[in-house]
Amino acid sequence: MSTGTAPTSRTVLLRGGEVHSPADPFATAMVVEHGHIAWVGSEGAADAFAEGVDEVVDLEGALVTPAFTDAHVHATSTGFALTGLDLSGAPSLEAALGRIREFAAARPADRVLLGHGWDAARWPGGRPPARAELDEATGGRPLYLSRVDVHSAVVTTALLDLVPGVTALTGFEADRPLTGDAHHAVRAAAFGAVTPAQRAEAQRAALAHAASVGIGTVHECGGPNISSEDDFTALLRIAAEEPGPRVVGYWAEQDVDKARALGALGAAGDLFADGSLGSHTACLHDSYADAGHAGTPYLDAAAVAAHVAACTEAGLQAGFHAIGDAAVTAVVEGVRVAAEKVGLARVRAARHRVEHAEMMTPETIAAFAELGLTASVQPAFDAHWGGEDGMYAQRLGVERARTLNPFAAMLRAGVPLAFGSDSPVTPLDPWGTVRAAAFHRTPEHRVSVRAAFTAHTRGGWRAIGRDDAGVLVPGAPADYALWRTGELIVQAPDDRVARWSTDPRSGTPGLPDLTPGSDLPVCLRTVVGGETVFVRPGE
């Protein structure tokens, strides 16, 4: 883990607000000392600390919560989405091509043009841009334009010319988005043309943006098919040397020694067992509703078993990207074989991870609980692609689509959940993520706001083996955020729970009202290890 925030020796008293803490559901004040929470309690008791502290912060009614952890981020790509061409809001193919022309004209010195976020499934006609259209829009310059799920891309002829032999790689079709090996090759060429200075600018932009929305820790999911070793180590170095969010690194390669040498917590993250639903590369038990195949397996159970056993023996986390039900099944079968080899207790203790885990069945949910697998999930996927008219339904049919992202069933079974965004696939937006889980498009999959909030704060810490953080109690790291928000309430899918929990006698600390349509909280300040890493301008 990297963070540029050395614990401060200053003692700070925050008072006059609402402190979200299980130590005291009615807390209005908090003391921070040596980078950790020293005390939480009531306004009256705070008077006893006021004389002996270095600073008193008047919260003026603000809410104090643990800082969020985003458990799945691609920082450099996120930064380029912030500083580069973002097509996520383009309403049509024609509008996207217009934005590409403007972007190319505005950046004449760039060796390669980078863009992200197009989604033809949302456009009239549903057609992605053709290479000839991109060649025209860019004036024949190299362009890499990843689809919203980052599992396929469209590119210009000039970029293809930089990758000898690309037409012979799997995933190459003459005028279709590139997938698989062909996609990985052109992505490597595109990002290889980026200068270290451009990359550092993008990484700093991503971390600064994370801090501005109350995120204190990000889990960077790097790997040879995603970024580069230089990209990964540069990010960890920036996080270690400069104030900002903590960065926990995962390296997606079946090489335990390489992951450790790069400073990764695990050989995990986007170690692909399959691809994505949007790109028809997630691996399914049954064929896609809109394609005559069932996707692509990248790892089988034997490869999973070997990797999990090696990581467990080495004391590292293993982890896999698995979205389709067949891919999730292969991961579960492999982890079970590894547990038979090295021992179930050791496998459970290692807290191996599965990223995305969208197509779960009752059997795989039970297996996650049995094997101690953390599900690193992205509720915004349902908000973006769920519903009877969404991408999930297009790819799978309405009935199968309704089974996706079953957060409530996973929680009931005891599966540890860690929430994230997969940014730039969906934005860094922690309260929006909590809202997406609490108001899931499929009602039976909804969880309480409190459970979703826990998965996005403490869940991310537990996913890296830390049970003492992500919560405002004495002894925990002083990673917290201040929010301007409305009335605090308790929201749960079962209104009987909600009625009781809003009664003060329940002793349940409230959270902001996240009902769709209501304003989300605004981050005023983010603190990591007792050091302020973001202050909203004008506050």
mmCIF file of C-alpha atoms in Angstrom, residues 16-155:
data_model
loop_
_atom_site.group_PDB
_atom_site.id
_atom_site.type_symbol
_atom_site.label_atom_id
_atom_site.label_comp_id
_atom_site.label_asym_id
_atom_site.label_seq_id
_atom_site.Cartn_x
_atom_site.Cartn_y
_atom_site.Cartn_z
ATOM 1 C CA GLY A 16 -20.462 20.497 15.971
ATOM 2 C CA GLY A 17 -21.446 17.964 13.327
ATOM 3 C CA GLU A 18 -22.623 14.386 12.883
ATOM 4 C CA VAL A 19 -19.959 11.699 13.227
ATOM 5 C CA HIS A 20 -20.914 8.354 11.693
ATOM 6 C CA SER A 21 -19.479 5.884 14.177
ATOM 7 C CA PRO A 22 -20.640 2.557 15.598
ATOM 8 C CA ALA A 23 -18.799 3.500 18.786
ATOM 9 C CA ASP A 24 -21.451 6.157 19.477
ATOM 10 C CA PRO A 25 -24.512 6.441 17.213
ATOM 11 C CA PHE A 26 -25.147 9.960 18.522
ATOM 12 C CA ALA A 27 -21.560 11.244 18.236
ATOM 13 C CA THR A 28 -21.075 14.868 17.218
ATOM 14 C CA ALA A 29 -17.336 15.193 17.840
ATOM 15 C CA MET A 30 -14.095 13.363 17.145
ATOM 16 C CA VAL A 31 -10.435 13.675 18.132
ATOM 17 C CA VAL A 32 -7.623 12.752 15.717
ATOM 18 C CA GLU A 33 -4.086 12.214 16.955
ATOM 19 C CA HIS A 34 -0.954 10.747 15.323
ATOM 20 C CA GLY A 35 -2.887 9.907 12.177
ATOM 21 C CA HIS A 36 -5.490 7.803 13.982
ATOM 22 C CA ILE A 37 -8.892 8.270 15.562
ATOM 23 C CA ALA A 38 -8.351 8.888 19.285
ATOM 24 C CA TRP A 39 -11.924 9.490 20.485
ATOM 25 C CA VAL A 40 -15.512 9.934 19.309
ATOM 26 C CA GLY A 41 -18.324 11.213 21.468
ATOM 27 C CA SER A 42 -20.811 13.905 22.350
ATOM 28 C CA GLU A 43 -20.567 17.679 22.174
ATOM 29 C CA GLY A 44 -20.581 18.031 25.943
ATOM 30 C CA ALA A 45 -17.684 15.625 26.405
ATOM 31 C CA ALA A 46 -15.738 17.434 23.676
ATOM 32 C CA ASP A 47 -15.259 20.402 26.027
ATOM 33 C CA ALA A 48 -12.773 18.327 28.002
ATOM 34 C CA PHE A 49 -10.504 18.045 24.933
ATOM 35 C CA ALA A 50 -10.780 21.601 23.654
ATOM 36 C CA GLU A 51 -7.881 23.041 25.656
ATOM 37 C CA GLY A 52 -5.338 20.319 24.876
ATOM 38 C CA VAL A 53 -5.550 20.106 21.078
ATOM 39 C CA ASP A 54 -3.604 21.866 18.348
ATOM 40 C CA GLU A 55 -6.660 22.696 16.272
ATOM 41 C CA VAL A 56 -10.436 22.806 16.685
ATOM 42 C CA VAL A 57 -12.528 22.326 13.542
ATOM 43 C CA ASP A 58 -16.105 23.611 13.684
ATOM 44 C CA LEU A 59 -18.014 21.173 11.495
ATOM 45 C CA GLU A 60 -20.971 23.563 11.194
ATOM 46 C CA GLY A 61 -23.348 20.623 10.984
ATOM 47 C CA ALA A 62 -21.349 18.660 8.425
ATOM 48 C CA LEU A 63 -21.441 14.858 8.360
ATOM 49 C CA VAL A 64 -18.180 13.013 9.047
ATOM 50 C CA THR A 65 -17.854 9.503 7.615
ATOM 51 C CA PRO A 66 -14.986 7.116 6.957
ATOM 52 C CA ALA A 67 -13.379 7.902 3.625
ATOM 53 C CA PHE A 68 -14.570 5.596 0.883
ATOM 54 C CA THR A 69 -12.453 2.843 -0.636
ATOM 55 C CA ASP A 70 -12.876 2.214 -4.353
ATOM 56 C CA ALA A 71 -11.905 -1.444 -4.695
ATOM 57 C CA HIS A 72 -11.361 -1.488 -8.477
ATOM 58 C CA VAL A 73 -9.745 1.388 -10.350
ATOM 59 C CA HIS A 74 -7.567 1.901 -13.423
ATOM 60 C CA ALA A 75 -5.928 5.173 -12.461
ATOM 61 C CA THR A 76 -4.103 6.083 -15.653
ATOM 62 C CA SER A 77 -7.093 5.357 -17.875
ATOM 63 C CA THR A 78 -9.263 7.278 -15.410
ATOM 64 C CA GLY A 79 -6.912 10.218 -15.664
ATOM 65 C CA PHE A 80 -6.954 10.130 -19.436
ATOM 66 C CA ALA A 81 -10.745 10.012 -19.349
ATOM 67 C CA LEU A 82 -10.622 13.166 -17.207
ATOM 68 C CA THR A 83 -7.992 14.942 -19.316
ATOM 69 C CA GLY A 84 -8.648 13.299 -22.689
ATOM 70 C CA LEU A 85 -11.618 12.488 -24.892
ATOM 71 C CA ASP A 86 -14.612 11.168 -22.962
ATOM 72 C CA LEU A 87 -17.416 9.860 -25.176
ATOM 73 C CA SER A 88 -19.597 8.480 -22.379
ATOM 74 C CA GLY A 89 -22.116 11.274 -22.887
ATOM 75 C CA ALA A 90 -22.206 11.134 -26.690
ATOM 76 C CA PRO A 91 -25.864 10.557 -27.673
ATOM 77 C CA SER A 92 -25.161 9.184 -31.168
ATOM 78 C CA LEU A 93 -22.465 8.003 -33.541
ATOM 79 C CA GLU A 94 -22.594 11.329 -35.369
ATOM 80 C CA ALA A 95 -22.080 13.249 -32.125
ATOM 81 C CA ALA A 96 -19.165 11.000 -31.191
ATOM 82 C CA LEU A 97 -17.458 11.581 -34.545
ATOM 83 C CA GLY A 98 -17.926 15.336 -34.108
ATOM 84 C CA ARG A 99 -16.245 15.222 -30.688
ATOM 85 C CA ILE A 100 -13.376 13.177 -32.129
ATOM 86 C CA ARG A 101 -12.804 15.827 -34.847
ATOM 87 C CA GLU A 102 -12.771 18.623 -32.258
ATOM 88 C CA PHE A 103 -10.431 16.692 -29.954
ATOM 89 C CA ALA A 104 -7.970 15.885 -32.749
ATOM 90 C CA ALA A 105 -7.910 19.511 -33.866
ATOM 91 C CA ALA A 106 -7.305 20.727 -30.305
ATOM 92 C CA ARG A 107 -4.307 18.402 -29.688
ATOM 93 C CA PRO A 108 -2.054 18.661 -32.737
ATOM 94 C CA ALA A 109 1.110 17.661 -30.825
ATOM 95 C CA ASP A 110 -0.119 14.355 -29.353
ATOM 96 C CA ARG A 111 1.667 11.322 -30.809
ATOM 97 C CA VAL A 112 -1.472 9.251 -30.246
ATOM 98 C CA LEU A 113 -5.019 10.348 -29.513
ATOM 99 C CA LEU A 114 -6.695 8.555 -26.599
ATOM 100 C CA GLY A 115 -10.400 8.324 -25.946
ATOM 101 C CA HIS A 116 -12.831 6.262 -23.953
ATOM 102 C CA GLY A 117 -16.442 5.582 -23.127
ATOM 103 C CA TRP A 118 -18.326 5.009 -26.382
ATOM 104 C CA ASP A 119 -21.277 2.638 -26.143
ATOM 105 C CA ALA A 120 -22.976 1.829 -29.429
ATOM 106 C CA ALA A 121 -25.717 -0.029 -27.563
ATOM 107 C CA ARG A 122 -26.996 3.380 -26.425
ATOM 108 C CA TRP A 123 -26.908 4.942 -29.904
ATOM 109 C CA PRO A 124 -29.658 4.966 -32.539
ATOM 110 C CA GLY A 125 -28.827 2.150 -34.924
ATOM 111 C CA GLY A 126 -26.453 0.544 -32.427
ATOM 112 C CA ARG A 127 -23.436 0.749 -34.758
ATOM 113 C CA PRO A 128 -19.877 1.511 -33.596
ATOM 114 C CA PRO A 129 -17.718 3.861 -35.667
ATOM 115 C CA ALA A 130 -16.079 2.345 -38.737
ATOM 116 C CA ARG A 131 -12.332 2.661 -39.217
ATOM 117 C CA ALA A 132 -12.761 4.819 -42.329
ATOM 118 C CA GLU A 133 -14.908 7.253 -40.321
ATOM 119 C CA LEU A 134 -12.244 7.465 -37.628
ATOM 120 C CA ASP A 135 -9.487 7.936 -40.193
ATOM 121 C CA GLU A 136 -11.427 10.862 -41.643
ATOM 122 C CA ALA A 137 -12.239 12.398 -38.258
ATOM 123 C CA THR A 138 -8.606 12.331 -37.103
ATOM 124 C CA GLY A 139 -6.982 13.286 -40.379
ATOM 125 C CA GLY A 140 -5.256 9.907 -40.497
ATOM 126 C CA ARG A 141 -3.606 10.137 -37.057
ATOM 127 C CA PRO A 142 -3.245 7.251 -34.550
ATOM 128 C CA LEU A 143 -6.349 6.983 -32.362
ATOM 129 C CA TYR A 144 -7.268 4.447 -29.677
ATOM 130 C CA LEU A 145 -10.885 4.577 -28.536
ATOM 131 C CA SER A 146 -11.937 2.020 -25.917
ATOM 132 C CA ARG A 147 -15.506 0.920 -25.469
ATOM 133 C CA VAL A 148 -17.129 1.778 -22.128
ATOM 134 C CA ASP A 149 -16.298 -1.677 -20.701
ATOM 135 C CA VAL A 150 -12.639 -1.379 -21.863
ATOM 136 C CA HIS A 151 -12.793 -4.892 -23.356
ATOM 137 C CA SER A 152 -12.874 -3.775 -26.953
ATOM 138 C CA ALA A 153 -11.780 -0.754 -28.936
ATOM 139 C CA VAL A 154 -11.997 0.932 -32.295
ATOM 140 C CA VAL A 155 -8.817 2.383 -33.774
#
